[in-house]
C-alpha atoms as an extended CHARMM CRD file, in Angstrom:
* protein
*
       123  EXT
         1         1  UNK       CA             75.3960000000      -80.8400000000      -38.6460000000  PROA      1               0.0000000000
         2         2  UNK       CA             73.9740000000      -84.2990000000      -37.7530000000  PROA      2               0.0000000000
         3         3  UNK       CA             74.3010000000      -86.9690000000      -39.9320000000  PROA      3               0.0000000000
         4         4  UNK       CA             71.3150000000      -89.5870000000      -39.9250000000  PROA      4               0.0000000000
         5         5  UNK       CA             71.2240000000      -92.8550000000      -41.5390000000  PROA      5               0.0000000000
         6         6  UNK       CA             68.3920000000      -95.4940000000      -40.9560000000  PROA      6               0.0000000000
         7         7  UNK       CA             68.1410000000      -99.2010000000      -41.1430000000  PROA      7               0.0000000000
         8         8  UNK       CA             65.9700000000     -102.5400000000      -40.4360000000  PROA      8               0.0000000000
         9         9  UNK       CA             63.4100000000     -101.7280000000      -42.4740000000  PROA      9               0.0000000000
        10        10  UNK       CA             61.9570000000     -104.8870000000      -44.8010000000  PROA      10              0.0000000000
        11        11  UNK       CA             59.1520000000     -107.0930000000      -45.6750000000  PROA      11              0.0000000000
        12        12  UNK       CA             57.2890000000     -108.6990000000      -42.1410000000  PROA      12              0.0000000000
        13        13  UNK       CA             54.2640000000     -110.4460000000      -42.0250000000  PROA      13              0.0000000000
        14        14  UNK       CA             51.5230000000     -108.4410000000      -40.0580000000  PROA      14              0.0000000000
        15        15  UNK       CA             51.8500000000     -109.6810000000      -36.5400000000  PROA      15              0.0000000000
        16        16  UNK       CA             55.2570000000     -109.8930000000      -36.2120000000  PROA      16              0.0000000000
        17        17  UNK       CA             57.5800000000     -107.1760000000      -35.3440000000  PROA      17              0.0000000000
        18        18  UNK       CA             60.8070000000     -105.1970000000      -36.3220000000  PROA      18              0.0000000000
        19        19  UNK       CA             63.4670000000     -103.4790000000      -34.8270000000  PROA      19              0.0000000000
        20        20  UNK       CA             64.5140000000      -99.7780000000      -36.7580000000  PROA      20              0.0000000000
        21        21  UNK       CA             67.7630000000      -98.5200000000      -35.9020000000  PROA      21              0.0000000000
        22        22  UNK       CA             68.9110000000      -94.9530000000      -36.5390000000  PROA      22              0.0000000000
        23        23  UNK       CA             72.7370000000      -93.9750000000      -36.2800000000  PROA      23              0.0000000000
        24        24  UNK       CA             74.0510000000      -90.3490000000      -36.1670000000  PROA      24              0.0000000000
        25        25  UNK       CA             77.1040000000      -88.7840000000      -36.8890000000  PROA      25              0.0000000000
        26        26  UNK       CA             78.4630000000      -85.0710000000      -36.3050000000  PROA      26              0.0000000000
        27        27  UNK       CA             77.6310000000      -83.1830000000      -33.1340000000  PROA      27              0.0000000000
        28        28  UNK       CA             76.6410000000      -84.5270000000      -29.6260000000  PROA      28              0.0000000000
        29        29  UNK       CA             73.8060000000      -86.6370000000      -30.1380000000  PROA      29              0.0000000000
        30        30  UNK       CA             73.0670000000      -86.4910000000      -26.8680000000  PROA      30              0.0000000000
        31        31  UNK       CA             72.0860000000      -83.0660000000      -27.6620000000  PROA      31              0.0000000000
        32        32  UNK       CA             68.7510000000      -83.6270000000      -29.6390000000  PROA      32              0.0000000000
        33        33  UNK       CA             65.5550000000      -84.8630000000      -29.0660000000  PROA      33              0.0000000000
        34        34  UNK       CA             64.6350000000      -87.9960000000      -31.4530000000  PROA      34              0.0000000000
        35        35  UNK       CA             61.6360000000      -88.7810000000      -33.4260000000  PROA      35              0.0000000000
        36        36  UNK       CA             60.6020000000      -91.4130000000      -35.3640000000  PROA      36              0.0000000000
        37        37  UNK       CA             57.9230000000      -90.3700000000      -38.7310000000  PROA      37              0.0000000000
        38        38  UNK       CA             56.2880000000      -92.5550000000      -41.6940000000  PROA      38              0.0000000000
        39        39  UNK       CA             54.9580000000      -91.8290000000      -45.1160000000  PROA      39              0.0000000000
        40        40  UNK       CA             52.5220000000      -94.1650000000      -46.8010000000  PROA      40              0.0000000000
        41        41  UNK       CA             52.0530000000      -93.6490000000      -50.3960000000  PROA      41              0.0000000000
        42        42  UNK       CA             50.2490000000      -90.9540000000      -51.3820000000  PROA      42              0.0000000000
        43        43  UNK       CA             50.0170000000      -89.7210000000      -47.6700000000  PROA      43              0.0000000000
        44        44  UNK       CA             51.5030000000      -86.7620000000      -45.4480000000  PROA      44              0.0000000000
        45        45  UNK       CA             54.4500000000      -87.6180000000      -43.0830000000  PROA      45              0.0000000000
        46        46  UNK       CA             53.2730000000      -88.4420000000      -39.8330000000  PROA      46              0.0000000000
        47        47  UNK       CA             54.6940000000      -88.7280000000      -36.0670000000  PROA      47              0.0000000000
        48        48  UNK       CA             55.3730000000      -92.0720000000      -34.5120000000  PROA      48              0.0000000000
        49        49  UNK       CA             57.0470000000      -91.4700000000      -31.5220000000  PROA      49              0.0000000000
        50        50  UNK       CA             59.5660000000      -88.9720000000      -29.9520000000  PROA      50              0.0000000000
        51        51  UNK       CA             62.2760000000      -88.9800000000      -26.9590000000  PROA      51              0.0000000000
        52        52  UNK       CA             63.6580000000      -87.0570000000      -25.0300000000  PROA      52              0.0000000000
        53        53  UNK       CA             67.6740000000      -85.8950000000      -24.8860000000  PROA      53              0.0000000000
        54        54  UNK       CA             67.4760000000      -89.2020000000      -22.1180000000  PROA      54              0.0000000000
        55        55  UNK       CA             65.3930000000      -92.1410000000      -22.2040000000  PROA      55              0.0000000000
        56        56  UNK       CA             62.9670000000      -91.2660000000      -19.7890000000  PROA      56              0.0000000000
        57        57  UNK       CA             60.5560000000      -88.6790000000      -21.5260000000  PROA      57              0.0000000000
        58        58  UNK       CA             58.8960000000      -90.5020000000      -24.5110000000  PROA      58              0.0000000000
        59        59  UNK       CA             55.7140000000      -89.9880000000      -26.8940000000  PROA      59              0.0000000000
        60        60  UNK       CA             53.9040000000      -91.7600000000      -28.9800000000  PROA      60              0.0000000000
        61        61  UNK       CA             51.3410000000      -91.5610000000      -31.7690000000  PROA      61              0.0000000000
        62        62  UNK       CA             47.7620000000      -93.2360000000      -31.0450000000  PROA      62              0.0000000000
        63        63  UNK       CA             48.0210000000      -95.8020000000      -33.5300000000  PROA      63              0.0000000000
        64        64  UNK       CA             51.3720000000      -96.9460000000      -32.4660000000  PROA      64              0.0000000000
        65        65  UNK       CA             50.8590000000      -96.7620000000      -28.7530000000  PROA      65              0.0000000000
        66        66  UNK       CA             51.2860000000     -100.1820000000      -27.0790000000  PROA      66              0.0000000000
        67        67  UNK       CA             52.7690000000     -101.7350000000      -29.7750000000  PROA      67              0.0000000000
        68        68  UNK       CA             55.6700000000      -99.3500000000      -30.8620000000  PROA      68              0.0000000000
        69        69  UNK       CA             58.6410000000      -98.8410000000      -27.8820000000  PROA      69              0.0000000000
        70        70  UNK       CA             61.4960000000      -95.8910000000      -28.8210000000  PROA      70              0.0000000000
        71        71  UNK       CA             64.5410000000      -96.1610000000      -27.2440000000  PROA      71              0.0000000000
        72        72  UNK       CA             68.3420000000      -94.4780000000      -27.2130000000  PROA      72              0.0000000000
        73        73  UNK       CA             71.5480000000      -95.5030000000      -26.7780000000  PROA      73              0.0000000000
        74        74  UNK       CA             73.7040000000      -92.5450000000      -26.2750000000  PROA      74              0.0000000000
        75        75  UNK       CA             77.0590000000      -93.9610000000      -26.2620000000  PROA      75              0.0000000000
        76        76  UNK       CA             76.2880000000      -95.9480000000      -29.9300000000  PROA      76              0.0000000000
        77        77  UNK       CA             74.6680000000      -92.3910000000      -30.9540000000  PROA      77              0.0000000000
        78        78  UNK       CA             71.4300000000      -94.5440000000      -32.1400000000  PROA      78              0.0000000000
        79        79  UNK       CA             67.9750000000      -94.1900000000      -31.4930000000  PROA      79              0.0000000000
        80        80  UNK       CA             66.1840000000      -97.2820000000      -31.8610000000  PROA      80              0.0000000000
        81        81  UNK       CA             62.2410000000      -98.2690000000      -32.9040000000  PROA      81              0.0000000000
        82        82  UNK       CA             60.7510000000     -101.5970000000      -31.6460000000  PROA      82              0.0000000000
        83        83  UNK       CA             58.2720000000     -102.3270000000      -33.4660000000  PROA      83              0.0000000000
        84        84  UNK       CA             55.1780000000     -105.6180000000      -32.3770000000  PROA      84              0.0000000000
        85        85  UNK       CA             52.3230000000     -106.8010000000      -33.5730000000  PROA      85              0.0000000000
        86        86  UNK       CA             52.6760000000     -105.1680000000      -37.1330000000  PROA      86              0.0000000000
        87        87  UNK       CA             49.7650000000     -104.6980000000      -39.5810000000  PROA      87              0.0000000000
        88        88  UNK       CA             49.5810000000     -103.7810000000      -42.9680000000  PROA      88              0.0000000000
        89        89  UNK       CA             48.3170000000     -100.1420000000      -42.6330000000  PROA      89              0.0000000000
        90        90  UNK       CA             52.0070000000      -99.8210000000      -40.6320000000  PROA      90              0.0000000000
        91        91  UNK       CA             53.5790000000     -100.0760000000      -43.9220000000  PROA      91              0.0000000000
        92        92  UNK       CA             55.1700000000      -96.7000000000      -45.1860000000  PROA      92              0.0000000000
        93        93  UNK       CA             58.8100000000      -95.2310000000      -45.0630000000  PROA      93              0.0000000000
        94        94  UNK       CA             60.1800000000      -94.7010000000      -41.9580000000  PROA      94              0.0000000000
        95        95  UNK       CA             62.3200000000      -91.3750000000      -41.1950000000  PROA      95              0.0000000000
        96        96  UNK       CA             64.4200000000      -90.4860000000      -38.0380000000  PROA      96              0.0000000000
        97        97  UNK       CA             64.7690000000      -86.9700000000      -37.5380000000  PROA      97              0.0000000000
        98        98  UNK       CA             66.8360000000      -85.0630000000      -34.6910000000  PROA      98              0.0000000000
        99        99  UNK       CA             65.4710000000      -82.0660000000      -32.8470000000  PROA      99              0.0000000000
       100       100  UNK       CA             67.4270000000      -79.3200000000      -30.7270000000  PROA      100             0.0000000000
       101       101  UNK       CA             64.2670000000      -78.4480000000      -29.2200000000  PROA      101             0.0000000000
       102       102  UNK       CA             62.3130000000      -80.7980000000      -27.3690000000  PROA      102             0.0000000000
       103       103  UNK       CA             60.7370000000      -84.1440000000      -28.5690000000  PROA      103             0.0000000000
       104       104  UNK       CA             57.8850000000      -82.4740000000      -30.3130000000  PROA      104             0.0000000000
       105       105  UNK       CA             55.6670000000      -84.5440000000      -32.7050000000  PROA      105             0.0000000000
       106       106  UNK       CA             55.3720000000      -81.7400000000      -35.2110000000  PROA      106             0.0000000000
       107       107  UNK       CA             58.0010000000      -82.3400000000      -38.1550000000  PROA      107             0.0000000000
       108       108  UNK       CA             58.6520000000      -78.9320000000      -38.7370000000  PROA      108             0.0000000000
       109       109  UNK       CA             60.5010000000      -78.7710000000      -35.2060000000  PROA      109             0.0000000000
       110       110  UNK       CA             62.9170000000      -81.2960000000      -36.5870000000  PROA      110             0.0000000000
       111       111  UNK       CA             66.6970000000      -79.7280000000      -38.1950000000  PROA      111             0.0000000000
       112       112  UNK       CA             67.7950000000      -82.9700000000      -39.1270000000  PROA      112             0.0000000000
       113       113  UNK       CA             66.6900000000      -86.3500000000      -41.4160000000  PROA      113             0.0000000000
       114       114  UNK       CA             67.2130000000      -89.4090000000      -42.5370000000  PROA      114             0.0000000000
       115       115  UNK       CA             66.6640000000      -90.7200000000      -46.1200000000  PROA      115             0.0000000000
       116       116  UNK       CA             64.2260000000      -93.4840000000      -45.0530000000  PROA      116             0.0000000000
       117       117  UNK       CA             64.0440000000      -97.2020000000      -44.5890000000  PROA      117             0.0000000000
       118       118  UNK       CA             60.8000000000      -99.1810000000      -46.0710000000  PROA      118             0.0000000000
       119       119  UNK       CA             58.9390000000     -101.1450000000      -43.9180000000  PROA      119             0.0000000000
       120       120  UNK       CA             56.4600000000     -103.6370000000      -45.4450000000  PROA      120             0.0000000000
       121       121  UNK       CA             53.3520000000     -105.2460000000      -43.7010000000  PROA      121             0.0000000000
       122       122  UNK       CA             51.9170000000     -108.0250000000      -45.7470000000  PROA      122             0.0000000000
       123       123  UNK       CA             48.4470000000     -109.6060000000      -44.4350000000  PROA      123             0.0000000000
């Protein structure tokens, strides 16, 4: 079992940026592939961005790429989501999930979540 627990999440103005952190508990984090998701109200989850067991195989959604870096630190057993020039359609829950496959953007390849931290984009 992997325990997942996010934070960082607020209000931000669009334009400015954010930093998500995701701590895990349980079994070798190391292990799993990370991925970061969002739900907007009254949308489907979707895929932000993914990496690898290291730090050196990453992916990212279209919408987020250039503006949205994911990053791990393996000895804190966190997976981090730096987050720039924000706008308002950016604003949804954001999820952490852990995969022991590889960093797929596909939720259903994800055994693990977290509940969620809200991130709000006013314009």
């Amino acid at each position: 079992q992997v325990q997942l627990v996010e934070s960082g999440g607020g209000l931000v103005q669009a334009g400015g940026s954010q930093r998500l952190s995701c701590a895990a508990s349980g079994r070798s984090f190391s292990n799993y592939a990370m991925g970061w998701f969002r739900q907007a109200p009254g949308k489907e989850r979707e895929f932000v961005a993914a990496i690898g067991w290291s730090d050196t195989n990453t992916n990212y959604a279209d919408s987020v790429k250039g503006r949205f870096t994911i990053s791990r630190d393996n000895a804190k057993n966190t997976v981090y989501l730096h987050m720039n020039s924000l706008k308002p359609e950016d604003t949804a829950v954001y999820y952490c999930a852990a995969s022991n496959s590889n960093y797929h953007s596909s939720p259903p390849y994800y055994n693990y979540w977290g509940p969620g931290t809200q991130v709000t984009v006013s314009s």
